[in-house]
PDB file of C-alpha atoms in Angstrom:
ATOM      1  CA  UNK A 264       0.000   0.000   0.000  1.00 44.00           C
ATOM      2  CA  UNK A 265       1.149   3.644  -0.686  1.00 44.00           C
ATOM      3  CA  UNK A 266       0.802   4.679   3.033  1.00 41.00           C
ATOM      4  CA  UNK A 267       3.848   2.439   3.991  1.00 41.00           C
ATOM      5  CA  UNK A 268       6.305   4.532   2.210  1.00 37.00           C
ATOM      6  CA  UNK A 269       4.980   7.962   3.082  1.00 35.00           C
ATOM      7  CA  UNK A 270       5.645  10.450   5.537  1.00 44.00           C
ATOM      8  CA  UNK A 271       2.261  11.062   8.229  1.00 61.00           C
ATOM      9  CA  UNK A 272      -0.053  13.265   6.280  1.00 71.00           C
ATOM     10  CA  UNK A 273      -0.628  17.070   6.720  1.00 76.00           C
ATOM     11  CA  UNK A 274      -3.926  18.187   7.321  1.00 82.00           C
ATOM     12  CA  UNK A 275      -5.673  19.795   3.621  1.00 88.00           C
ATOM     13  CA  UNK A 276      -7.056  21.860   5.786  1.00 88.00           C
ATOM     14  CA  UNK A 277      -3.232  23.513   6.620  1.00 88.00           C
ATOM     15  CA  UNK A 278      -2.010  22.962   3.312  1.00 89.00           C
ATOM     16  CA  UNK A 279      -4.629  25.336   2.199  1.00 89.00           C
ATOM     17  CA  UNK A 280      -3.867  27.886   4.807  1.00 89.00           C
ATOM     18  CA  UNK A 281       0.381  27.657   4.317  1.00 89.00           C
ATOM     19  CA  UNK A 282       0.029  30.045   1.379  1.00 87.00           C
ATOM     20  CA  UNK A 283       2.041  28.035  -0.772  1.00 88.00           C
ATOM     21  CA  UNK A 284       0.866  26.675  -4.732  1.00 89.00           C
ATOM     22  CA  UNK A 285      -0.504  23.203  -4.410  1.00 92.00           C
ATOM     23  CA  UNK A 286      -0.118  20.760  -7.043  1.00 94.00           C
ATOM     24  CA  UNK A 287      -2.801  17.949  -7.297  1.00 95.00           C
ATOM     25  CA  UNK A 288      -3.631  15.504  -9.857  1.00 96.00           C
ATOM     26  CA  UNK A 289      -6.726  13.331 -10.254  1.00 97.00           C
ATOM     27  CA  UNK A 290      -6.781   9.745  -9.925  1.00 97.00           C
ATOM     28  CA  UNK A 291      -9.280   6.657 -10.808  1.00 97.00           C
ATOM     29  CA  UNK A 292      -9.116   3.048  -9.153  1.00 96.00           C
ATOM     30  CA  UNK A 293      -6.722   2.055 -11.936  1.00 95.00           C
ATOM     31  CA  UNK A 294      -3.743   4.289  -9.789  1.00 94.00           C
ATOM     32  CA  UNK A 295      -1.205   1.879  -8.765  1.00 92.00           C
ATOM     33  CA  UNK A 296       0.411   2.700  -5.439  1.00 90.00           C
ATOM     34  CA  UNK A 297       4.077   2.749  -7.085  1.00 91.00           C
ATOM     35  CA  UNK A 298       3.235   5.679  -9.737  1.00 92.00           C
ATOM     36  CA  UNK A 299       1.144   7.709  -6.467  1.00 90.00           C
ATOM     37  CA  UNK A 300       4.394   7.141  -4.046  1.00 89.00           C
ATOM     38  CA  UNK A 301       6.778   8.263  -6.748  1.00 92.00           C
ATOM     39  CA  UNK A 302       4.425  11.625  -7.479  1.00 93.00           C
ATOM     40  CA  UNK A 303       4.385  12.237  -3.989  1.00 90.00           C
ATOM     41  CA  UNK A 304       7.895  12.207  -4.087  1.00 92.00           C
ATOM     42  CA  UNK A 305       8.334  14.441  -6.773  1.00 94.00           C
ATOM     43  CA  UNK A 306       6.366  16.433  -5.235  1.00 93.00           C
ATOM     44  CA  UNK A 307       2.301  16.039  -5.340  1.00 94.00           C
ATOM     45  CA  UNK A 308       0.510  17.627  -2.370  1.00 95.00           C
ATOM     46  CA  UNK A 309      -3.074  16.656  -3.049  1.00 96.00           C
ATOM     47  CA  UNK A 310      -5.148  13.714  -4.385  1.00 96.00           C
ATOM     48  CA  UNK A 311      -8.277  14.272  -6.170  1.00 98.00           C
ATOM     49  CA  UNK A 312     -10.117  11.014  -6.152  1.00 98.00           C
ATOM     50  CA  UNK A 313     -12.242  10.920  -8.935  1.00 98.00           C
ATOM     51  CA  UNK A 314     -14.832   8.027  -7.974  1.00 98.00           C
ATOM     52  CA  UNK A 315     -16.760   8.964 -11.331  1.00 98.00           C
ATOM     53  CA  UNK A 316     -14.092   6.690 -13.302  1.00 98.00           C
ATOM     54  CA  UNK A 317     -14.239   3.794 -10.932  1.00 98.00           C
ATOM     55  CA  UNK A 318     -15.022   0.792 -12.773  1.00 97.00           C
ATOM     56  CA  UNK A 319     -17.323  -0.085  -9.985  1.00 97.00           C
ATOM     57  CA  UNK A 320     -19.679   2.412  -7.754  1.00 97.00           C
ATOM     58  CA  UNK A 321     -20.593  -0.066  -4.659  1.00 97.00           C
ATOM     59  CA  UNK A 322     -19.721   1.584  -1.457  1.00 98.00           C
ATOM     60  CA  UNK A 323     -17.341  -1.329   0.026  1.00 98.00           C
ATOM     61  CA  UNK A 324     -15.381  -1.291  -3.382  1.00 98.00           C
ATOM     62  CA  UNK A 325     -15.378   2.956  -3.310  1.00 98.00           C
ATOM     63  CA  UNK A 326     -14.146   3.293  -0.048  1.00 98.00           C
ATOM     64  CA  UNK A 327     -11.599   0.083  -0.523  1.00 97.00           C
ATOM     65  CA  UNK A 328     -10.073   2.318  -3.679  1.00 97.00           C
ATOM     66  CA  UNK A 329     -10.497   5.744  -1.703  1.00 97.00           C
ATOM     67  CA  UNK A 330      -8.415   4.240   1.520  1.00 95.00           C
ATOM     68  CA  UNK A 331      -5.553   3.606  -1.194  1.00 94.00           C
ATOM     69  CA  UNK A 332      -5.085   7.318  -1.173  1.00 94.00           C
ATOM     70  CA  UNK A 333      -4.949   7.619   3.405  1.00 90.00           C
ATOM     71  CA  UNK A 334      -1.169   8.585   3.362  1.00 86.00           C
ATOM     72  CA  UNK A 335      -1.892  11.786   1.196  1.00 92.00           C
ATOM     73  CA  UNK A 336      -4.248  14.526   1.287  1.00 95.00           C
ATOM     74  CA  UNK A 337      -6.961  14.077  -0.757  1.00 96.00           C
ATOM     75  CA  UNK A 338     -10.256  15.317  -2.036  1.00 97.00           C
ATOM     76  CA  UNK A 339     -12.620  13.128  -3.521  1.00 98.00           C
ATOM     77  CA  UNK A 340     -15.039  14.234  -6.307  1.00 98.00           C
ATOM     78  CA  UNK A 341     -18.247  12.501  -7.998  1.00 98.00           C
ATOM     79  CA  UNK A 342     -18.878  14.197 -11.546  1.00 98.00           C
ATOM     80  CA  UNK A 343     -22.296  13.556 -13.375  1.00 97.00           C
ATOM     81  CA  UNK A 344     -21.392  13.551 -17.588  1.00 96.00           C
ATOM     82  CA  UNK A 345     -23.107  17.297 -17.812  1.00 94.00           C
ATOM     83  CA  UNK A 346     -20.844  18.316 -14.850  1.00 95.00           C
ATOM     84  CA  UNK A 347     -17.520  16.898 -17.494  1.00 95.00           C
ATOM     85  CA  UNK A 348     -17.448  13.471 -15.814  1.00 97.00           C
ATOM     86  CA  UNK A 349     -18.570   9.858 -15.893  1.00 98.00           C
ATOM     87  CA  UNK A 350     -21.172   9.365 -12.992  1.00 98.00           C
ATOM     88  CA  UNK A 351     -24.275   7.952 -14.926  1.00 97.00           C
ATOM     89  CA  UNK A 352     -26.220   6.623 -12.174  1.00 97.00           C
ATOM     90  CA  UNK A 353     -29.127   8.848  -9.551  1.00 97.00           C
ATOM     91  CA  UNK A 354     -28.092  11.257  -7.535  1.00 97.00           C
ATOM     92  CA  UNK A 355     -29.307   9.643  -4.404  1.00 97.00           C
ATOM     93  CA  UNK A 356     -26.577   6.860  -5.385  1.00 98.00           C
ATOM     94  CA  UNK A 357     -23.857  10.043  -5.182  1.00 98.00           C
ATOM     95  CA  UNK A 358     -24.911  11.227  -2.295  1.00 98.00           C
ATOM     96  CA  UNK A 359     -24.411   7.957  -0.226  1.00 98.00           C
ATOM     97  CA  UNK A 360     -21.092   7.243  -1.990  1.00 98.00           C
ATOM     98  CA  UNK A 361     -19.955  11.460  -0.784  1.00 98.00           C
ATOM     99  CA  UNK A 362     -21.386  10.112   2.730  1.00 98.00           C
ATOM    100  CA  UNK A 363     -19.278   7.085   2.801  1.00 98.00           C
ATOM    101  CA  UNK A 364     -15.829   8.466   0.918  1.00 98.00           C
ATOM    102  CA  UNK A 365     -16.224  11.614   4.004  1.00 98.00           C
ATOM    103  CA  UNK A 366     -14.607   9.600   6.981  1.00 97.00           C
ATOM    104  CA  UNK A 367     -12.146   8.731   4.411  1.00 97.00           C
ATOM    105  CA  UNK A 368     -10.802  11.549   2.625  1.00 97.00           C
ATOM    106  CA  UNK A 369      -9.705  15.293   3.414  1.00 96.00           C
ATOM    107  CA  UNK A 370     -12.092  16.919   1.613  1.00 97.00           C
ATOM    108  CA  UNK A 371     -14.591  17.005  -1.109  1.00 98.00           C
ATOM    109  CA  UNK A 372     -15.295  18.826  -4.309  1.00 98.00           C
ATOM    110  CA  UNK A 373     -19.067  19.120  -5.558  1.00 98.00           C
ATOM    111  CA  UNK A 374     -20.486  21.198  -8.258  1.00 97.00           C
ATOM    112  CA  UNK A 375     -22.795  23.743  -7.578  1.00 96.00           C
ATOM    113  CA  UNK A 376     -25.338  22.796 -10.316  1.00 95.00           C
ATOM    114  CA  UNK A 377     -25.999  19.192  -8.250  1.00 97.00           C
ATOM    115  CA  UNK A 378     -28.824  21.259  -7.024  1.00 97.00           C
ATOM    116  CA  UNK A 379     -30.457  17.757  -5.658  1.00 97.00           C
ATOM    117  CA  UNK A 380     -27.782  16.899  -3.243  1.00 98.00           C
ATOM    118  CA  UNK A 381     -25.117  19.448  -2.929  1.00 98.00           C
ATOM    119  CA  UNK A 382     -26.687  20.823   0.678  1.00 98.00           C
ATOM    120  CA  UNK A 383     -26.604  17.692   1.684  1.00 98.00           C
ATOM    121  CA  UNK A 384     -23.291  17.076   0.785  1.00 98.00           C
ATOM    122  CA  UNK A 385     -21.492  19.763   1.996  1.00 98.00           C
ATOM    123  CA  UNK A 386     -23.677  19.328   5.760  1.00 98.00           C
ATOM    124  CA  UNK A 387     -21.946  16.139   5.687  1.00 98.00           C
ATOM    125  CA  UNK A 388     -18.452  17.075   4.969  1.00 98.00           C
ATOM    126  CA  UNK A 389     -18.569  20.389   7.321  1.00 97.00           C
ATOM    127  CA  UNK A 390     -20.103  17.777  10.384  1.00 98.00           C
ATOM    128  CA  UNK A 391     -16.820  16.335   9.952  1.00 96.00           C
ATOM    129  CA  UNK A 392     -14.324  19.247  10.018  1.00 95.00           C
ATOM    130  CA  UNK A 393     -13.578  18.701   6.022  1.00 96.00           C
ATOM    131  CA  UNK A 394     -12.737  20.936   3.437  1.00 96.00           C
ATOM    132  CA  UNK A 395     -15.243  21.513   0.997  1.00 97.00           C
ATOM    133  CA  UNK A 396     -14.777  22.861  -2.422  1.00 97.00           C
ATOM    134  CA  UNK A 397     -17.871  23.790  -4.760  1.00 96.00           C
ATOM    135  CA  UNK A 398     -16.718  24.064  -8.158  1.00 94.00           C
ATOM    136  CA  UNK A 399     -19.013  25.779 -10.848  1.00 89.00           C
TER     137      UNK A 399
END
């Protein structure tokens, strides 16, 4: 796993507030943990986890993939195809998978035009001291 090679992980939360340029990248289930330990060491602050591409959307196998990611930052993201992504299914489906991926990740990253479940979403994430990031 990635988080055996990886120094403990700063908070996003005082990335964010250290002033300094991030650099993130996105990332599907099909990251392996060598290439994600060898960006980190080149110098990759921030994973965005984009469960959209996941091959599968159950919540066991989502937050399996998502844990992958526990030794860096990360923010994890759910994009419907008219938001630019691949998430095909109802948005009551996305909003349990943002519940569930919460515990796991740093933050989250929600459009503002998921007008069904984006209140909902961010409620979650702020009950549990994450960052949240609403894109437009």
């Amino acid at each position: 796993m990635v988080s055996q090679t990886m120094p403990k992980v700063r908070r996003l939360s005082e990335l964010l507030e250290s002033g300094v340029p991030l650099i993130a990248m996105s990332f599907g289930d099909k990251a392996g943990d060598e290439e994600v330990r060898q960006l980190h060491d080149r110098g990759l602050d921030v994973a965005e986890i984009r469960i959209d591409t996941f091959l599968y959307s159950d919540a066991d196998y989502v937050v399996g993939q998502v844990r992958r990611f526990s030794s860096l930052p990360s923010i994890a993201t759910i994009r419907t195809e008219r938001e630019r992504g691949h998430w095909t299914g109802p948005d009551d489906e996305r909003l349990e998978l943002f519940k569930a991926v919460i515990p796991e990740v740093h933050g989250i990253d929600i459009e503002l035009s998921s007008t069904s479940i984006v209140e909902d979403v961010v409620a979650a994430a702020k009950a549990t001291g994450k960052v949240v990031i609403i894109s437009n």
